[in-house]
Short mmCIF file of C-alpha atoms and ligand atoms in Angstrom, two decimals:
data_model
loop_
_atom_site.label_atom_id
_atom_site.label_comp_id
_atom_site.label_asym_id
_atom_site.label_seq_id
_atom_site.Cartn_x
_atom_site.Cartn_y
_atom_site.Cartn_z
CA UNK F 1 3.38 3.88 30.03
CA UNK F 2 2.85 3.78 26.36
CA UNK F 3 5.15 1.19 24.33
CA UNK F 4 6.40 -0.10 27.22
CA UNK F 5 3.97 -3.99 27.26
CA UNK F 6 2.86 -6.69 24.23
CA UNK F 7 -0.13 -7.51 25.23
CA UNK F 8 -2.77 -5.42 23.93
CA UNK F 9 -6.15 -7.24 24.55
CA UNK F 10 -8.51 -4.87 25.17
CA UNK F 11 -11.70 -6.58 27.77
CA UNK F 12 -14.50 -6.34 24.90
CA UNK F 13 -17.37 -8.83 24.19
CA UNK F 14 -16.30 -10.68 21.00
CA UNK F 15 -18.84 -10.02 18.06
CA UNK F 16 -19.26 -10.61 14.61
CA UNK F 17 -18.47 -7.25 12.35
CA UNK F 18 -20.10 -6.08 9.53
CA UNK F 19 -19.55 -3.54 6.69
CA UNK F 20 -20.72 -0.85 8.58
CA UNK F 21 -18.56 -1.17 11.37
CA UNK F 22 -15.46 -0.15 8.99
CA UNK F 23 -17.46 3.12 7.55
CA UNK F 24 -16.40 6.51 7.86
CA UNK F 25 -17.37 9.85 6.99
CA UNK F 26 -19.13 9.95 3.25
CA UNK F 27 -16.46 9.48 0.73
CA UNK F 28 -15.82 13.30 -0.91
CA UNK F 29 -13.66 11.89 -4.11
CA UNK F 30 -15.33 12.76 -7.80
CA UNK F 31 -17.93 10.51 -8.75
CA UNK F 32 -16.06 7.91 -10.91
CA UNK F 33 -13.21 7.96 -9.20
CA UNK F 34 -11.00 5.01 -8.35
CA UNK F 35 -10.41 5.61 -5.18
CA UNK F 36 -14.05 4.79 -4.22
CA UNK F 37 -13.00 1.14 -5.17
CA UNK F 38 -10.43 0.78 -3.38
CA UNK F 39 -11.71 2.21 -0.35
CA UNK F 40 -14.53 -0.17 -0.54
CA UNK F 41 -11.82 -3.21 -1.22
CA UNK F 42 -10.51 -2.66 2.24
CA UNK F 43 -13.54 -2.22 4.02
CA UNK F 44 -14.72 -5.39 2.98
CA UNK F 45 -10.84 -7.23 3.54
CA UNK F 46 -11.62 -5.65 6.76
CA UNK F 47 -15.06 -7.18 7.48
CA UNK F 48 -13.81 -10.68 5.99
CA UNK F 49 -10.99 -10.86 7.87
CA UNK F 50 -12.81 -9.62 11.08
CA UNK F 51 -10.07 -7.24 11.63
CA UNK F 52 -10.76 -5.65 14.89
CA UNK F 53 -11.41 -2.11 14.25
CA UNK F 54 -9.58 -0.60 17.25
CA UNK F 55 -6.67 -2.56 16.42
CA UNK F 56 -6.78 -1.26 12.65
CA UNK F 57 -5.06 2.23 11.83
CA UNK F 58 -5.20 3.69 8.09
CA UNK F 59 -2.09 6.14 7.71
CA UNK F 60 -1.81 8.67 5.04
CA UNK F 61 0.23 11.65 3.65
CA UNK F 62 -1.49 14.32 1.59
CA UNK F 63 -3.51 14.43 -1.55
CA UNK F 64 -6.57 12.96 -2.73
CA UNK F 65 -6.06 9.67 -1.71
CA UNK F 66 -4.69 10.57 1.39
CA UNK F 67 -8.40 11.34 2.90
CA UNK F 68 -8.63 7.70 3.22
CA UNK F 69 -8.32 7.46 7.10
CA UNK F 70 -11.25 10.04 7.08
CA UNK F 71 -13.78 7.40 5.23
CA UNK F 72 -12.28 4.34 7.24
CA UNK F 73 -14.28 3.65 10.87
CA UNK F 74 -10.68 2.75 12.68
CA UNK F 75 -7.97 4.50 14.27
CA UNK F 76 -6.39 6.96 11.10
CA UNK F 77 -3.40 9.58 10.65
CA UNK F 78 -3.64 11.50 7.98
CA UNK F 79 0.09 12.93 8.25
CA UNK F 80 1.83 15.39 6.15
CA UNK F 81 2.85 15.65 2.58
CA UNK F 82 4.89 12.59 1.66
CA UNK F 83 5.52 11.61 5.55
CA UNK F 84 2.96 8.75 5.44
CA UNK F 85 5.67 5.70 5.24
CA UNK F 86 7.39 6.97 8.42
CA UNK F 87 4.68 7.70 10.52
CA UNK F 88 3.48 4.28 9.39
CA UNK F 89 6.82 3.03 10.47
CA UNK F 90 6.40 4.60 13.74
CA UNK F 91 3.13 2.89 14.92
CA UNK F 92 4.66 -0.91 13.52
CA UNK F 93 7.55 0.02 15.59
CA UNK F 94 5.43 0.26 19.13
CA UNK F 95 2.53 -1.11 18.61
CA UNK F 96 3.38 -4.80 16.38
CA UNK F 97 -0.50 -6.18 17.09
CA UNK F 98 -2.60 -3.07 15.13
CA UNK F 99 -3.25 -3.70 11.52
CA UNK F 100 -1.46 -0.97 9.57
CA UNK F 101 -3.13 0.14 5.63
CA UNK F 102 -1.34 3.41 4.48
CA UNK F 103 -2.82 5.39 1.63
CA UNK F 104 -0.49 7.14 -0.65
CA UNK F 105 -0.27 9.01 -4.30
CA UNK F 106 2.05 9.11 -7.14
CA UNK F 107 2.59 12.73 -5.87
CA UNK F 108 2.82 11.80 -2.16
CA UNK F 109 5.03 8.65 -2.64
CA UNK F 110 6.99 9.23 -5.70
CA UNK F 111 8.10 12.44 -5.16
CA UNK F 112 8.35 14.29 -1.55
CA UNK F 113 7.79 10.77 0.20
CA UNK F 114 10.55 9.07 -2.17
CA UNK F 115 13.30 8.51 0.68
CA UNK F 116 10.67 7.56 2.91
CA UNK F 117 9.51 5.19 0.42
CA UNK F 118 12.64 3.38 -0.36
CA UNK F 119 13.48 2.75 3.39
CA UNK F 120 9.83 1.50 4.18
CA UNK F 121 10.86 -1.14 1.90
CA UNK F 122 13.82 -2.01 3.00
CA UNK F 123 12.55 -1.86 6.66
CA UNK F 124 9.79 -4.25 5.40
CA UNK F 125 7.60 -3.78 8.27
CA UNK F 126 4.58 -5.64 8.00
CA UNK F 127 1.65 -3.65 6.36
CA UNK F 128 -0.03 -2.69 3.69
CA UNK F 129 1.15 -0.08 1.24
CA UNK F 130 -1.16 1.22 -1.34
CA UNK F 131 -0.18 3.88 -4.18
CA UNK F 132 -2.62 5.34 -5.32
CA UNK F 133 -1.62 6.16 -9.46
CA UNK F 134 -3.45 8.59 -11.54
CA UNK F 135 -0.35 10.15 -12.90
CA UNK F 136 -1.49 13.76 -11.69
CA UNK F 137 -1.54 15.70 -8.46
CA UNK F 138 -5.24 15.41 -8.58
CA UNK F 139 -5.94 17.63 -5.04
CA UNK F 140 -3.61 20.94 -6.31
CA UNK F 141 -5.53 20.67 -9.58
CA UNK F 142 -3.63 19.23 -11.98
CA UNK F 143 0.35 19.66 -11.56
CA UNK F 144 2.49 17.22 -13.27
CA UNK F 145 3.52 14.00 -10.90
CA UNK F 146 6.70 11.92 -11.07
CA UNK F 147 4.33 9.18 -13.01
CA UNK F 148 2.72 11.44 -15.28
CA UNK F 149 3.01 10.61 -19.33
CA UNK F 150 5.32 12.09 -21.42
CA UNK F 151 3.26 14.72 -23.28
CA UNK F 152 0.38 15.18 -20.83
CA UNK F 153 -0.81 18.52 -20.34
CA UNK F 154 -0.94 19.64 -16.95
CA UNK F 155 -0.71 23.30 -15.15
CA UNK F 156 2.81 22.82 -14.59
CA UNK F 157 3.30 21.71 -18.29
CA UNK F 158 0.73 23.54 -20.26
CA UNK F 159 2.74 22.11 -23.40
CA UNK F 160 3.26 18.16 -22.20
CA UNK F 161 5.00 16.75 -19.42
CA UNK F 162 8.88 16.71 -20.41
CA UNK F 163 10.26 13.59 -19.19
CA UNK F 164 9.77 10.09 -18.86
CA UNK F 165 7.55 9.31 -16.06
CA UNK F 166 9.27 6.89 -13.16
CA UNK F 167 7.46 3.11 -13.26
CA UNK F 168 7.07 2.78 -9.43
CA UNK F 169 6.63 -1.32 -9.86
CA UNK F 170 9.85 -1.80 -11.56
CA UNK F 171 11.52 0.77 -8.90
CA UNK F 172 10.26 -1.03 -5.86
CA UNK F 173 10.97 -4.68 -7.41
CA UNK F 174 14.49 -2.78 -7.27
CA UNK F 175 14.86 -1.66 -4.04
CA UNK F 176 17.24 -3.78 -1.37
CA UNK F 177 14.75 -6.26 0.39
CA UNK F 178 11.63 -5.67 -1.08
CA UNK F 179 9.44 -8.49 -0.13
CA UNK F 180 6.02 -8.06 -1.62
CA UNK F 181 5.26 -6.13 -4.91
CA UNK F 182 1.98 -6.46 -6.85
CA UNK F 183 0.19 -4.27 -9.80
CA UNK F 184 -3.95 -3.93 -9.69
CA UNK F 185 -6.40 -1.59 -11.68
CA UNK F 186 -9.45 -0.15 -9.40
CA UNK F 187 -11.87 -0.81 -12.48
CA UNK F 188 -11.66 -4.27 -12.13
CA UNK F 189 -13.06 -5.26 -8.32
CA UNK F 190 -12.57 -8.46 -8.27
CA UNK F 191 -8.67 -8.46 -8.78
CA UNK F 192 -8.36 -5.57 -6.76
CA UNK F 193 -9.84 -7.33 -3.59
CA UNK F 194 -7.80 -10.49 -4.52
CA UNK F 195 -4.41 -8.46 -4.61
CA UNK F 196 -4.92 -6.53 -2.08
CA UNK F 197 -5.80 -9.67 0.67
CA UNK F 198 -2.89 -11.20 -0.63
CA UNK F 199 -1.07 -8.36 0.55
CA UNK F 200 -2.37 -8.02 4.21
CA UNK F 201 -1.26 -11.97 4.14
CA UNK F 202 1.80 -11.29 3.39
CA UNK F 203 3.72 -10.36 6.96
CA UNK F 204 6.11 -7.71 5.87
CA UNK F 205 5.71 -4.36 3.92
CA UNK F 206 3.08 -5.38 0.72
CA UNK F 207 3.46 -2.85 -2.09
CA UNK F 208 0.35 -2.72 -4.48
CA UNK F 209 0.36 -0.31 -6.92
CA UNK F 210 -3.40 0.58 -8.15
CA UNK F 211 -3.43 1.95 -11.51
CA UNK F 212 -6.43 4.50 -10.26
CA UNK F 213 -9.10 6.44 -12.66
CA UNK F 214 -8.77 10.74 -12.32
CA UNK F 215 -12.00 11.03 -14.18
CA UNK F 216 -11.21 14.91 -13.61
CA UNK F 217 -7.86 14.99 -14.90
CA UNK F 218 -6.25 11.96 -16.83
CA UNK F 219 -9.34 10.20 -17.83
CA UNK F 220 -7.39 9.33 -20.61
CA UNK F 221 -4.65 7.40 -19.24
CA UNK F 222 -6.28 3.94 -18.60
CA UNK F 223 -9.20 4.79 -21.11
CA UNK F 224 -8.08 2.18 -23.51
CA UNK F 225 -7.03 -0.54 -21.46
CA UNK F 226 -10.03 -0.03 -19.14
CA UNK F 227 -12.10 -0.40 -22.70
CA UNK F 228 -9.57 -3.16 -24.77
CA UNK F 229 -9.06 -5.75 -22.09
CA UNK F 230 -6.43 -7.14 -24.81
CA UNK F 231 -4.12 -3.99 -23.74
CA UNK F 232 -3.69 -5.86 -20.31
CA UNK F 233 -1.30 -8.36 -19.31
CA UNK F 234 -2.75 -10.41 -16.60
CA UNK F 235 -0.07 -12.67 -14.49
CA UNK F 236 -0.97 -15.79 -13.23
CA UNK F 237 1.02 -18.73 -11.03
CA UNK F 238 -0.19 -20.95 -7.90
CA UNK F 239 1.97 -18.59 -5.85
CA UNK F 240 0.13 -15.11 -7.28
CA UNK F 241 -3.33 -13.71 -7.20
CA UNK F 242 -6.27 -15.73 -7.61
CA UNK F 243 -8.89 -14.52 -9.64
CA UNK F 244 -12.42 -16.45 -10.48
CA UNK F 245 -11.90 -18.14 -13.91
CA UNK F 246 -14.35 -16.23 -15.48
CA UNK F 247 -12.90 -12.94 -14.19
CA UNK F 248 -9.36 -14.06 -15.69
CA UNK F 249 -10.80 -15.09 -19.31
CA UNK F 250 -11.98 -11.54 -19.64
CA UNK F 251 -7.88 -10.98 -20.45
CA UNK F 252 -6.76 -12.71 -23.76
CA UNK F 253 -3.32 -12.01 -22.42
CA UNK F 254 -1.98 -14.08 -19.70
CA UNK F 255 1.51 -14.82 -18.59
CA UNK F 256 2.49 -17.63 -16.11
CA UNK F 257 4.84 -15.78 -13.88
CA UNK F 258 6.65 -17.44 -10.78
CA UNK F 259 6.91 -14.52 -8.35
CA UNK F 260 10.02 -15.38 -6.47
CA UNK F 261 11.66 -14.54 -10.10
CA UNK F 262 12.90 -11.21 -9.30
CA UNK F 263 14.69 -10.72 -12.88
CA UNK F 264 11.36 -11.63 -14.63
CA UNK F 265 9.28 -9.38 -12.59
CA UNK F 266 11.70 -5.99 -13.44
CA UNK F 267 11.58 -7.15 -16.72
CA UNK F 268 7.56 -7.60 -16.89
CA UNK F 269 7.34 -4.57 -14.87
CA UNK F 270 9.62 -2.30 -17.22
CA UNK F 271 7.28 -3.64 -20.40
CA UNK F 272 5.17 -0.74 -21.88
CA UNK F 273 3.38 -2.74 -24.84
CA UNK F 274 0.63 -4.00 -22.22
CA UNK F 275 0.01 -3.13 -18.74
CA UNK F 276 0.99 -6.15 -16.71
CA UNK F 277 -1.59 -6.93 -13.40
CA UNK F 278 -0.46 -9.17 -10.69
CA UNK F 279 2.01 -10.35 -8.07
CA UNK F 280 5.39 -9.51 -9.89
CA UNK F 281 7.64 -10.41 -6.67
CA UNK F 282 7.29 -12.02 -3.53
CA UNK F 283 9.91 -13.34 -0.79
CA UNK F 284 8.55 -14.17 2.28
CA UNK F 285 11.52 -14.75 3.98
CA UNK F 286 13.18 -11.18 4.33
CA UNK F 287 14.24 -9.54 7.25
CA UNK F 288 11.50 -7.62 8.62
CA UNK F 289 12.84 -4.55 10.99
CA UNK F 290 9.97 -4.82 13.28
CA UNK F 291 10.82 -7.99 14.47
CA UNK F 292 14.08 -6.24 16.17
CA UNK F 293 12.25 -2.49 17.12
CA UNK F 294 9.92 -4.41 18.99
CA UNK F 295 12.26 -6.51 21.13
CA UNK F 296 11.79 -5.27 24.71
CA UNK F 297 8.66 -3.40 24.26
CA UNK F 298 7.55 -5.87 27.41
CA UNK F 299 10.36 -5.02 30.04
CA UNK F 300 9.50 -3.10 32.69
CA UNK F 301 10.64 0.41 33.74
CA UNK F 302 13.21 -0.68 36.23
CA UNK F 303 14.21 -3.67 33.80
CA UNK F 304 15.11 -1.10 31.31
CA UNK F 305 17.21 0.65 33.88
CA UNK F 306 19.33 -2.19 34.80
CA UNK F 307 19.69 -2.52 30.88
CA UNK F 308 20.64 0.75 30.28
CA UNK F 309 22.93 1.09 32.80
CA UNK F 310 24.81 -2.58 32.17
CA UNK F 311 25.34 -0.92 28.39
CA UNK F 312 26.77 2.45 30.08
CA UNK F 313 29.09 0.89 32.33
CA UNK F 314 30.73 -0.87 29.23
CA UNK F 315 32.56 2.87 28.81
CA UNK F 316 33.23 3.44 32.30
CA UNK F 317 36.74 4.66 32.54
FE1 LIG C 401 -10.31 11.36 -7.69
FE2 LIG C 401 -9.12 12.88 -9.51
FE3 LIG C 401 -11.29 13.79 -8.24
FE4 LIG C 401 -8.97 13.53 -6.95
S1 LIG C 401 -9.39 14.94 -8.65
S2 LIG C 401 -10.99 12.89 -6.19
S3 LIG C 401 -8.10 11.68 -7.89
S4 LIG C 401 -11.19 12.04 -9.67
MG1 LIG C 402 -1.82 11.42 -7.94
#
């Protein structure tokens, strides 16, 4: 029956995979969109870590970045709107050997999936959660999101977006038992890739929030800093994300930043003079909720009975 052993092992010839082995259907996003980055980040995590792709699963909720699952070649869900973090939750909860990567907007997190989102963390299950920014729901055309700018025209706010848009870095850094929470832009690869396989390393739920190009509507948002390198704040310790030197002296503006800090990284996080990129906060040593939904998940049928029915008799009258 399904859920009910641990061992997994499927009776396959071992081989070596390559790139190809972790492609799916032709990516559909806008040319010059971030998402093709990212998508091609994980595929090649995927390939260097020799992730087996039947043991791999890409979860998603709805909206542009949620077709994810669609371009990876491993098992996907691409759930409803804003219901990505508990079906993600779900799968970690049976089946503790699959490699879990969930896909999820600004729209799709921030907003409908924003209870979901705040338990996933504090459930710290181990996977990989990506948010997906632009600031816009980019597959409805254009509404205003919970992250969009003050001011930015959208269908929803032909005349600028009316309030201040939520920082979903210095939100999660806030959240009980968040574990793992790290900033990247998709226009630069190379930190990308590095912040992102620090966060499949890290066993428990790894937030990454990619600061992701809309070339179709908010090209403008990350224009500057994409252009004036200067505008970025790039974090580096021992214990963060390790980018090639000459990668990291393409940012005039670096901070040393010890991410078990947690007061430092809300207060980096919150700064809106430069757009800080890095490993704000990690704790490796928080309770993880799958380590106790996965107890038992090897007892047998009629073990479970005697279980069940030594916990009933405890009310007996
Ligand atoms: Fe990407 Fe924006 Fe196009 Fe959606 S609308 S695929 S987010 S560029
Ligand atoms: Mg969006």
């Amino acid at each position: 029956m399904f859920g009910l052993k641990t061992d997994w092992s499927l009776d396959v010839l071992p081989r070596y995979f390559t790139l190809e082995d972790y492609e799916g259907g032709v990516a559909r996003w806008c040319p010059g969109c971030g998402d093709h980055g990212v998508l091609t980040a994980v595929q090649r995590i995927c390939r260097d870590e020799q992730l087996l792709p039947e043991k791999t699963v890409c979860v998603s909720g709805i909206g542009c970045s949620s077709r994810f699952p669609h371009y990876m070649k491993t098992y996907g869900f691409h759930g409803l709107h804003g219901r990505a973090l508990p079906v993600a939750c779900g799968v970690k909860a049976r089946r503790p050997d699959l490699h879990l990567w969930v896909a999820t907007g600004d729209g799709d997190c921030c907003s409908i999936g924003a209870a979901h989102w705040i338990h996933a963390v504090r459930y710290n299950m181990d996977m990989v959660v990506m948010l997906f920014d632009n600031n816009i729901y980019g597959l409805t055309k254009a509404q205003t999101s919970p992250t969009s700018h003050q001011g930015l025209k959208t269908n929803t706010h032909p005349h600028g977006a009316w309030l201040p848009p939520l920082n979903p870095t210095a939100a999660t850094i806030g959240f009980t038992n968040a574990s793992f929470v790290a900033q990247t832009v998709d226009w630069n690869p190379v930190h990308l890739h590095a912040t992102l396989e620090a966060a499949y390393h890290h066993k428990g739920l790894s937030f990454v929030r990619i600061l992701q190009r809309c070339p179709q509507y908010t090209a403008q948002v990350y224009e500057q800093a994409q252009q004036d390198p200067s505008l970025v704040l790039l974090l580096t310790h021992e214990k963060g994300i390790q980018v090639d030197p000459a990668v990291a002296r393409m940012y005039p503006n670096q901070m040393n930043h010890d991410p078990a800090d947690l007061k430092e990284a809300l207060a980096i996080a919150n700064r809106e003079d430069v757009l800080p990129i890095g490993l704000f906060f990690h704790d490796p040593n928080k309770p993880r909720y799958d380590e106790i939904s996965t107890r038992g998940l090897d007892m047998t049928v009629d073990e479970k009975l005697v279980a069940l029915n030594k916990e009933l008799d405890r009310f007996a009258i």
